[in-house]
Coordinates of C-alpha atoms in Angstrom, one line a residue:
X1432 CA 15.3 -8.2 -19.4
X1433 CA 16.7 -4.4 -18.6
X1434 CA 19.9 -2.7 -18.8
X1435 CA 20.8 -0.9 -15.3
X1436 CA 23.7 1.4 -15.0
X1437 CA 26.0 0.8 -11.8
X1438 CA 29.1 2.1 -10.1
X1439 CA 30.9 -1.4 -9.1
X1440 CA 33.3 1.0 -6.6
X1441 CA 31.4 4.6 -5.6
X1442 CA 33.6 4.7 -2.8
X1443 CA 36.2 6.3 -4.9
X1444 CA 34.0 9.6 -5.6
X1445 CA 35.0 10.6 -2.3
X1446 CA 38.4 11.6 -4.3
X1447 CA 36.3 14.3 -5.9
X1448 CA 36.6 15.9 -2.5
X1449 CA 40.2 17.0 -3.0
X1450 CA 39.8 18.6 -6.0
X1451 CA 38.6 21.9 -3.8
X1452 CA 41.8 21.6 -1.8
X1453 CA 43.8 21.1 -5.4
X1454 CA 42.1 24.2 -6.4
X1455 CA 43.1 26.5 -3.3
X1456 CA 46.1 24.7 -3.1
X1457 CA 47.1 26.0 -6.6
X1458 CA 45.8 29.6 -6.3
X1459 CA 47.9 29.6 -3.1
X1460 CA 51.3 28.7 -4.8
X1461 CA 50.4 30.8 -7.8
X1462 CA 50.7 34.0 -5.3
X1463 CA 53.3 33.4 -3.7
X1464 CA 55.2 32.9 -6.9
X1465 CA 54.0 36.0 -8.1
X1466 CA 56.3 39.2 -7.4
X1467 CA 54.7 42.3 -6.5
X1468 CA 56.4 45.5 -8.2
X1469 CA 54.9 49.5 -8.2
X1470 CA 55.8 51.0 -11.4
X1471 CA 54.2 53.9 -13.3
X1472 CA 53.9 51.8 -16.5
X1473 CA 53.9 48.3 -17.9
X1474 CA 54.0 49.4 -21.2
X1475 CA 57.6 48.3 -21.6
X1476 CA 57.0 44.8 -20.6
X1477 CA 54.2 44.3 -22.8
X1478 CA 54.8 41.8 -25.4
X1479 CA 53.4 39.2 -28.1
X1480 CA 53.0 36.5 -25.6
X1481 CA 51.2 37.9 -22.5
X1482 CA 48.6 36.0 -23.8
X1483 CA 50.7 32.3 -23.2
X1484 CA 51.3 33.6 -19.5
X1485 CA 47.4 34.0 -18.9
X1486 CA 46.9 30.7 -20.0
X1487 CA 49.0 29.2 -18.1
X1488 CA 46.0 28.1 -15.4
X1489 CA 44.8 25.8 -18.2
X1490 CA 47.3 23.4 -17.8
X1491 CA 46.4 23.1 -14.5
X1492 CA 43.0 22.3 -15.5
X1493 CA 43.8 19.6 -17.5
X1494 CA 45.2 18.1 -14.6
X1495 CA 42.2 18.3 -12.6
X1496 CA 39.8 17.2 -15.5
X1497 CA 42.4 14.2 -16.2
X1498 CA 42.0 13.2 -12.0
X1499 CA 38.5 13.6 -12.7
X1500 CA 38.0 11.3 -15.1
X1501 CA 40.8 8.5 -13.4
X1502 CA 38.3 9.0 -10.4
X1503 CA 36.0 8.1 -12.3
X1504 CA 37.5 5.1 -13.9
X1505 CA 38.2 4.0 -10.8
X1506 CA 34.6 3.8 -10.2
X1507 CA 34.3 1.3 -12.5
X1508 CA 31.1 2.2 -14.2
X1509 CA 29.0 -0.4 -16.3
X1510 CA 25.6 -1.2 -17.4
X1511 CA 24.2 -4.6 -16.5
X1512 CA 22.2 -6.6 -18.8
X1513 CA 20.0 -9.3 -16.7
X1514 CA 18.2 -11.9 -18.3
X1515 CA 15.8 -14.4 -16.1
X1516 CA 14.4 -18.0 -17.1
X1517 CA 12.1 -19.6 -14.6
X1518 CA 11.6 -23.6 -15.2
X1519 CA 8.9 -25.3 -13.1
X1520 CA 10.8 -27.9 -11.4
X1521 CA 7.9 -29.5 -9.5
X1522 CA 4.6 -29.3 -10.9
X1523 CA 0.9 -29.7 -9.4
X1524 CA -2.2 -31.5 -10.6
X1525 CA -5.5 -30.1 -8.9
X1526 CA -9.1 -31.1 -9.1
X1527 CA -11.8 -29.0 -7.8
X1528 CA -14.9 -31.1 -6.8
X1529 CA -17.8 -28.6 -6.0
X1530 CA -20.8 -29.4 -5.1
X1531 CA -23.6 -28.0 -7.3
X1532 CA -27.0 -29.0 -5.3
X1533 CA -30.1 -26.9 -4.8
X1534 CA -29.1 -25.7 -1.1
X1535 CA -25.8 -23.9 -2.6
X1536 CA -28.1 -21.6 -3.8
X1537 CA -28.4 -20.5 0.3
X1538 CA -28.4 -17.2 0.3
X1539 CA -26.1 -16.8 4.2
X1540 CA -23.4 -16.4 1.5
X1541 CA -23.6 -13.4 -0.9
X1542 CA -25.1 -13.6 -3.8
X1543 CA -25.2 -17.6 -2.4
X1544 CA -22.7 -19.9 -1.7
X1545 CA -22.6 -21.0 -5.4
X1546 CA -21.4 -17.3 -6.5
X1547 CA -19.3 -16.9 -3.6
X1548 CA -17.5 -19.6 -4.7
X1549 CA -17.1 -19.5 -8.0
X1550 CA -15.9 -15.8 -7.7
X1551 CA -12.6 -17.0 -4.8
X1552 CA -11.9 -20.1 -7.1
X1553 CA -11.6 -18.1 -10.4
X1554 CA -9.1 -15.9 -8.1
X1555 CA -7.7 -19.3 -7.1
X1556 CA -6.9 -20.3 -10.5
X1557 CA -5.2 -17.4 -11.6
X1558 CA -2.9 -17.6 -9.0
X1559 CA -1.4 -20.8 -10.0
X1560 CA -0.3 -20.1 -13.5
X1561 CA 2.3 -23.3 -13.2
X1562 CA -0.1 -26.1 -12.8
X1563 CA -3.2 -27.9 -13.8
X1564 CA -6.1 -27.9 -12.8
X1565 CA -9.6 -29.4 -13.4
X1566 CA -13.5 -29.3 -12.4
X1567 CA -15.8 -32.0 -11.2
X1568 CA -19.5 -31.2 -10.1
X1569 CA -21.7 -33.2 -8.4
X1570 CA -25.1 -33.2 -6.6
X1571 CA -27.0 -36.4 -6.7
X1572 CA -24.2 -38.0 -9.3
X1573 CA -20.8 -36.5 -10.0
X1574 CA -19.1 -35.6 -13.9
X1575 CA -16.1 -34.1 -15.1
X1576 CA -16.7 -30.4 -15.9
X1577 CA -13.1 -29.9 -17.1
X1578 CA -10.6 -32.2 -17.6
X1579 CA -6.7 -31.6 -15.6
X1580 CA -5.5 -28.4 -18.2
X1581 CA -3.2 -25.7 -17.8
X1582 CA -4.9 -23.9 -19.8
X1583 CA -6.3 -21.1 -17.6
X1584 CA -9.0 -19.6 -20.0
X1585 CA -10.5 -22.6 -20.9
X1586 CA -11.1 -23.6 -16.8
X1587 CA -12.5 -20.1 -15.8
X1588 CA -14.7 -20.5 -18.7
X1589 CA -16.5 -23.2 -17.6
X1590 CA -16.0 -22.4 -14.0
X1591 CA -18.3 -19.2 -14.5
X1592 CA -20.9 -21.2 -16.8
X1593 CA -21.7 -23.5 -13.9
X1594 CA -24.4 -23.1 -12.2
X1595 CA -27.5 -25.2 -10.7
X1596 CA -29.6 -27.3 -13.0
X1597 CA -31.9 -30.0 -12.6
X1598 CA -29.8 -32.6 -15.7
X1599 CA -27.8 -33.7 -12.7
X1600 CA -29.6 -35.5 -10.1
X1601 CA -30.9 -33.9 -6.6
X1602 CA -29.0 -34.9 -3.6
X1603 CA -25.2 -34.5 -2.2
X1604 CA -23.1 -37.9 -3.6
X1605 CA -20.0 -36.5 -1.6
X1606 CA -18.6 -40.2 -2.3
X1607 CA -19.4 -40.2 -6.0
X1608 CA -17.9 -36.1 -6.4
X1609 CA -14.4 -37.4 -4.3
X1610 CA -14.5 -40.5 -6.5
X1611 CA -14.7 -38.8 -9.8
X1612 CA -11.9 -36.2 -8.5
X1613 CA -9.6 -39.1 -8.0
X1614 CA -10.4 -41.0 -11.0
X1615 CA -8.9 -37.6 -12.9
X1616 CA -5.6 -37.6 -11.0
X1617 CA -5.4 -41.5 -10.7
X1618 CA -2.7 -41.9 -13.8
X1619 CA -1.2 -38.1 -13.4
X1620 CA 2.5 -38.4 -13.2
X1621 CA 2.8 -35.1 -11.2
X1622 CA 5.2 -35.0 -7.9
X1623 CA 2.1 -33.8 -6.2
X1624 CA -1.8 -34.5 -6.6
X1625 CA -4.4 -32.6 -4.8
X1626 CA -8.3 -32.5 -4.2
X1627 CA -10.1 -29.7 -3.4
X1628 CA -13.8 -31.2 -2.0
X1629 CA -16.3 -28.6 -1.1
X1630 CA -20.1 -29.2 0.5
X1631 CA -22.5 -27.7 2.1
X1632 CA -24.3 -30.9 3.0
X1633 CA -24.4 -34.3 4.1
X1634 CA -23.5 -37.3 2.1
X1635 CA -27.3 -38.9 0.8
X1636 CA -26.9 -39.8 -2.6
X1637 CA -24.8 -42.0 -4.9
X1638 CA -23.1 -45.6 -4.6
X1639 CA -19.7 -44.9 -3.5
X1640 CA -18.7 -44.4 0.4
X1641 CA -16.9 -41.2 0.8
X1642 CA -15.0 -43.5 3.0
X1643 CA -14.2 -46.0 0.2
X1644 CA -13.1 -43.0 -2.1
X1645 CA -10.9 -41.9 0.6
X1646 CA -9.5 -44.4 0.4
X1647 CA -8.4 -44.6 -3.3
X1648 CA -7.2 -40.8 -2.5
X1649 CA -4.8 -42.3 -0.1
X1650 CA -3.6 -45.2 -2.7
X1651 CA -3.1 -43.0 -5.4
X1652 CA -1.0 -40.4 -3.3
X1653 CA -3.7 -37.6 -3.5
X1654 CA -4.0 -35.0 -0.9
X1655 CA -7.6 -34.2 -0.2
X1656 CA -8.6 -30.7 1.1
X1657 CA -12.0 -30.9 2.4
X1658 CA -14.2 -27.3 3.0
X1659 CA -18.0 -26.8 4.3
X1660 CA -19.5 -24.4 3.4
X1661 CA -22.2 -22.5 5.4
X1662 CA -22.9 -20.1 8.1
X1663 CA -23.9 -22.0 11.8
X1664 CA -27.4 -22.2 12.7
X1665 CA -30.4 -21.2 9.9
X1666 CA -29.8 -20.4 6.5
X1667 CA -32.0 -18.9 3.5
X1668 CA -32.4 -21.5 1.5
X1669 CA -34.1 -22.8 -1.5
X1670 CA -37.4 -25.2 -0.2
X1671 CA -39.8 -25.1 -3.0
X1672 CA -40.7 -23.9 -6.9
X1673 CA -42.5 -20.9 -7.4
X1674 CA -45.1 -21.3 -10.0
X1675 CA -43.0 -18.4 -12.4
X1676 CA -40.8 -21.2 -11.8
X1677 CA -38.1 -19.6 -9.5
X1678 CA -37.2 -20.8 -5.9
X1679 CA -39.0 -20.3 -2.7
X1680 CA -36.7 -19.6 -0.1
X1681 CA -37.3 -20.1 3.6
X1682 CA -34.9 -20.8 6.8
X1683 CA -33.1 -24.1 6.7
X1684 CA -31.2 -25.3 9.4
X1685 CA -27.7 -25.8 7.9
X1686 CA -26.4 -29.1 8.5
X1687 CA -23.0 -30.3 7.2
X1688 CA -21.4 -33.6 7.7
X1689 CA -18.1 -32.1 9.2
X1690 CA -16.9 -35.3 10.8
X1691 CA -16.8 -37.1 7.5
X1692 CA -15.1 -34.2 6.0
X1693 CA -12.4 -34.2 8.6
X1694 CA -11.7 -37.8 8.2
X1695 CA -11.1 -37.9 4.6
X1696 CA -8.6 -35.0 5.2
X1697 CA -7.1 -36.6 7.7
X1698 CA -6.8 -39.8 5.9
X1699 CA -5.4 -38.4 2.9
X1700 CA -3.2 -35.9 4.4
X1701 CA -5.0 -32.8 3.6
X1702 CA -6.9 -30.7 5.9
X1703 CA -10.9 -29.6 7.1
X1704 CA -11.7 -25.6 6.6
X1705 CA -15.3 -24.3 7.7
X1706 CA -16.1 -21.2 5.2
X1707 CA -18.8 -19.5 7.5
X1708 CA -18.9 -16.2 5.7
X1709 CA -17.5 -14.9 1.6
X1710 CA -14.1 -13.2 3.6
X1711 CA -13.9 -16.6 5.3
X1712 CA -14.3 -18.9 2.1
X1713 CA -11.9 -16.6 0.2
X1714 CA -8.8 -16.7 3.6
X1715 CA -9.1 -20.4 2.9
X1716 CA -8.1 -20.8 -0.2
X1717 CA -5.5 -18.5 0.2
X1718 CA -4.1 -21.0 2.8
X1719 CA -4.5 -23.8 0.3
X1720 CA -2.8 -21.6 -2.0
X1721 CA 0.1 -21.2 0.3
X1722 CA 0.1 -24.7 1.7
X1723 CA 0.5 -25.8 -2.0
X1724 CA 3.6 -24.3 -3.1
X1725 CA 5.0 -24.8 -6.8
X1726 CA 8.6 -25.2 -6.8
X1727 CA 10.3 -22.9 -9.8
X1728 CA 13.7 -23.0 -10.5
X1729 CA 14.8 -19.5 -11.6
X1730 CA 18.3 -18.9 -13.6
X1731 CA 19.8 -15.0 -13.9
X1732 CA 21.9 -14.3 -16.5
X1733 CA 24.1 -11.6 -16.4
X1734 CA 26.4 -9.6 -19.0
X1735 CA 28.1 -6.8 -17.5
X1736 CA 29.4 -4.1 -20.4
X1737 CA 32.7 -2.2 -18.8
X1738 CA 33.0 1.5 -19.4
X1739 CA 35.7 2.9 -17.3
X1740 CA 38.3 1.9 -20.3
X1741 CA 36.7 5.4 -22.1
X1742 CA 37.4 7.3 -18.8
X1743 CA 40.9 5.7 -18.7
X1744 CA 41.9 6.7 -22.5
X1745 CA 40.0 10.1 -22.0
X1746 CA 42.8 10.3 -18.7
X1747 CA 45.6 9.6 -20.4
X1748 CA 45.0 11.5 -23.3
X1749 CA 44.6 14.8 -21.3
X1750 CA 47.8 14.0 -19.2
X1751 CA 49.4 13.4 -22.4
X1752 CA 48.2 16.8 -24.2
X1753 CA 48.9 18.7 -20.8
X1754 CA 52.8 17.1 -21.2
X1755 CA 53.2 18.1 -24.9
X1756 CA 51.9 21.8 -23.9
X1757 CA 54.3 22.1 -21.0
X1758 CA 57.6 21.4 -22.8
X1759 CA 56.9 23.6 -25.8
X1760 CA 54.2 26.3 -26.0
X1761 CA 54.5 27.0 -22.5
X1762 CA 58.2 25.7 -21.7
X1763 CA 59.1 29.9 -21.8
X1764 CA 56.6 30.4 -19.1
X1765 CA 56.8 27.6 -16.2

């Protein structure tokens, strides 16, 4: 909400021009009215009312003052008062299915593929303040991190507490994490439902076909956007425990099941990004982001306050008070 002051017509401004010409116009006429005669004195013409005679310009001042402010009348001026509601007219459910095994500790990404992630899917969130969103994780078995919320707070929170963790089971269940993922959007009554499955592996754990969850994507009406993640070739990854109990790190070729991923987007309707590099992972979210638009339905209100009526009055009453002058004090003198 703001008030803004406008002209509706500046056009007529330009009048202001021919107050100059006014001005020589009346300076002009005034000398030609005025005789020219030598004498040695004026002291017999002097009188009570010289005064009246010298003031006789100020009538013509009210008349320029009075065009002045019908110029600006004409204007129009006003001050707007805008209000703006916006009303989500088409809402989206997301679910984010990460994967959360040893190898997204690689290192090819920086920190690792796990930090990289979690920092351009917090900026990801933010930017859709008008739907919900939830988390899976997965690695050997899949669980729901976060529920489908629009509550913004309470996903970034537990999007930065995740993190690698031997509770879950070792492996990549890409089937289970996809499965999970659809089993949250499965009874959503949004317009439009969407995955968001990221690996950096192949599928080699769990009980459910990533082909068979698919496939439930497709019959529930989800979209599935499918993203590897990993640089080509050799990677620093994680390959053994240190006995302080940290990871020993060595080159690991990186291998990522891309045809599977490009079938499930495919089947679903979604669409197969490689994030090779951080500035990569983060460009392809931003083409999710823009891919998935939310429809909001904005309404302006507007309430225009008129203030040429002031300018009009103040016009009138000048021309007015310039009348009454005319045909009394200065009737003698015109």
């Amino acid at each position: 909400m703001g008030n803004n002051f406008e002209f509706v017509n500046p056009q007529f401004f330009w009048l202001f021009l021919t107050l100059p010409v006014l001005v020589l116009w009346y300076l002009w006429k005034r000398k030609r009215q005025t005789a020219s005669l030598k004498i040695s004195s004026i002291e017999g013409f002097k009188s009570g009312k010289n005064w009246l005679a010298r003031l006789k310009p100020f009538l013509f001042a009210l008349r320029l003052l009075a065009l002045s402010a019908i110029i600006i009348a004409m204007a129009r001026p006003r001050t707007v008062d805008e209000t703006t509601k916006t009303k989500t007219t088409r809402g989206i459910d997301i679910v984010m299915a990460m994967d959360l095994s040893a190898s997204m500790l690689a290192r090819d990404l920086k920190p690792n593929r796990l930090e990289a992630l979690k920092t351009v899917a917090a900026r990801f969130i933010n930017s859709r303040p008008n739907d919900r969103i939830g988390l899976v994780e997965y690695a050997g078995e899949s669980y729901t991190r976060t529920p489908l919320t629009s509550d913004k707070t309470i996903v970034l929170s537990s999007l930065k507490s995740m993190e690698y963790n031997t509770t879950i089971e070792g492996g990549t269940a890409i089937g289970s994490g996809l499965a999970t993922a659809v089993n949250r959007l499965k009874d959503s009554r949004a317009k439009s439902k969407v995955i968001i499955l990221l690996t950096d592996g192949v599928n080699n754990s769990g009980f459910i076909d990533p082909k068979i969850a698919s496939e439930l994507a497709v019959e529930f009406g989800i979209k599935v956007y499918t993203i590897g993640i990993g640089s080509n070739g050799m990677a620093m990854s994680p390959i053994g425990i240190r006995p302080d109990g940290g990871f020993q790190y060595g080159n690991v070729k990186v291998e990522i099941d891309e045809a599977l991923l490009k079938e499930i987007a495919k089947k679903t309707g979604g669409q197969y990004f490689r994030a090779t590099s951080n500035t990569k992972l983060e460009q392809i979210y931003e083409e999710i982001n823009k891919l998935e638009k939310t429809d909001i339905e904005e309404f302006k209100y507007t309430n225009y306050d008129e203030m040429f009526r002031p300018w009009a009055i103040f016009a009138f009453v000048l021309i007015a008070f310039e009348f009454l002058l005319r045909i009394t004090v200065f009737r003698g003198f015109l």
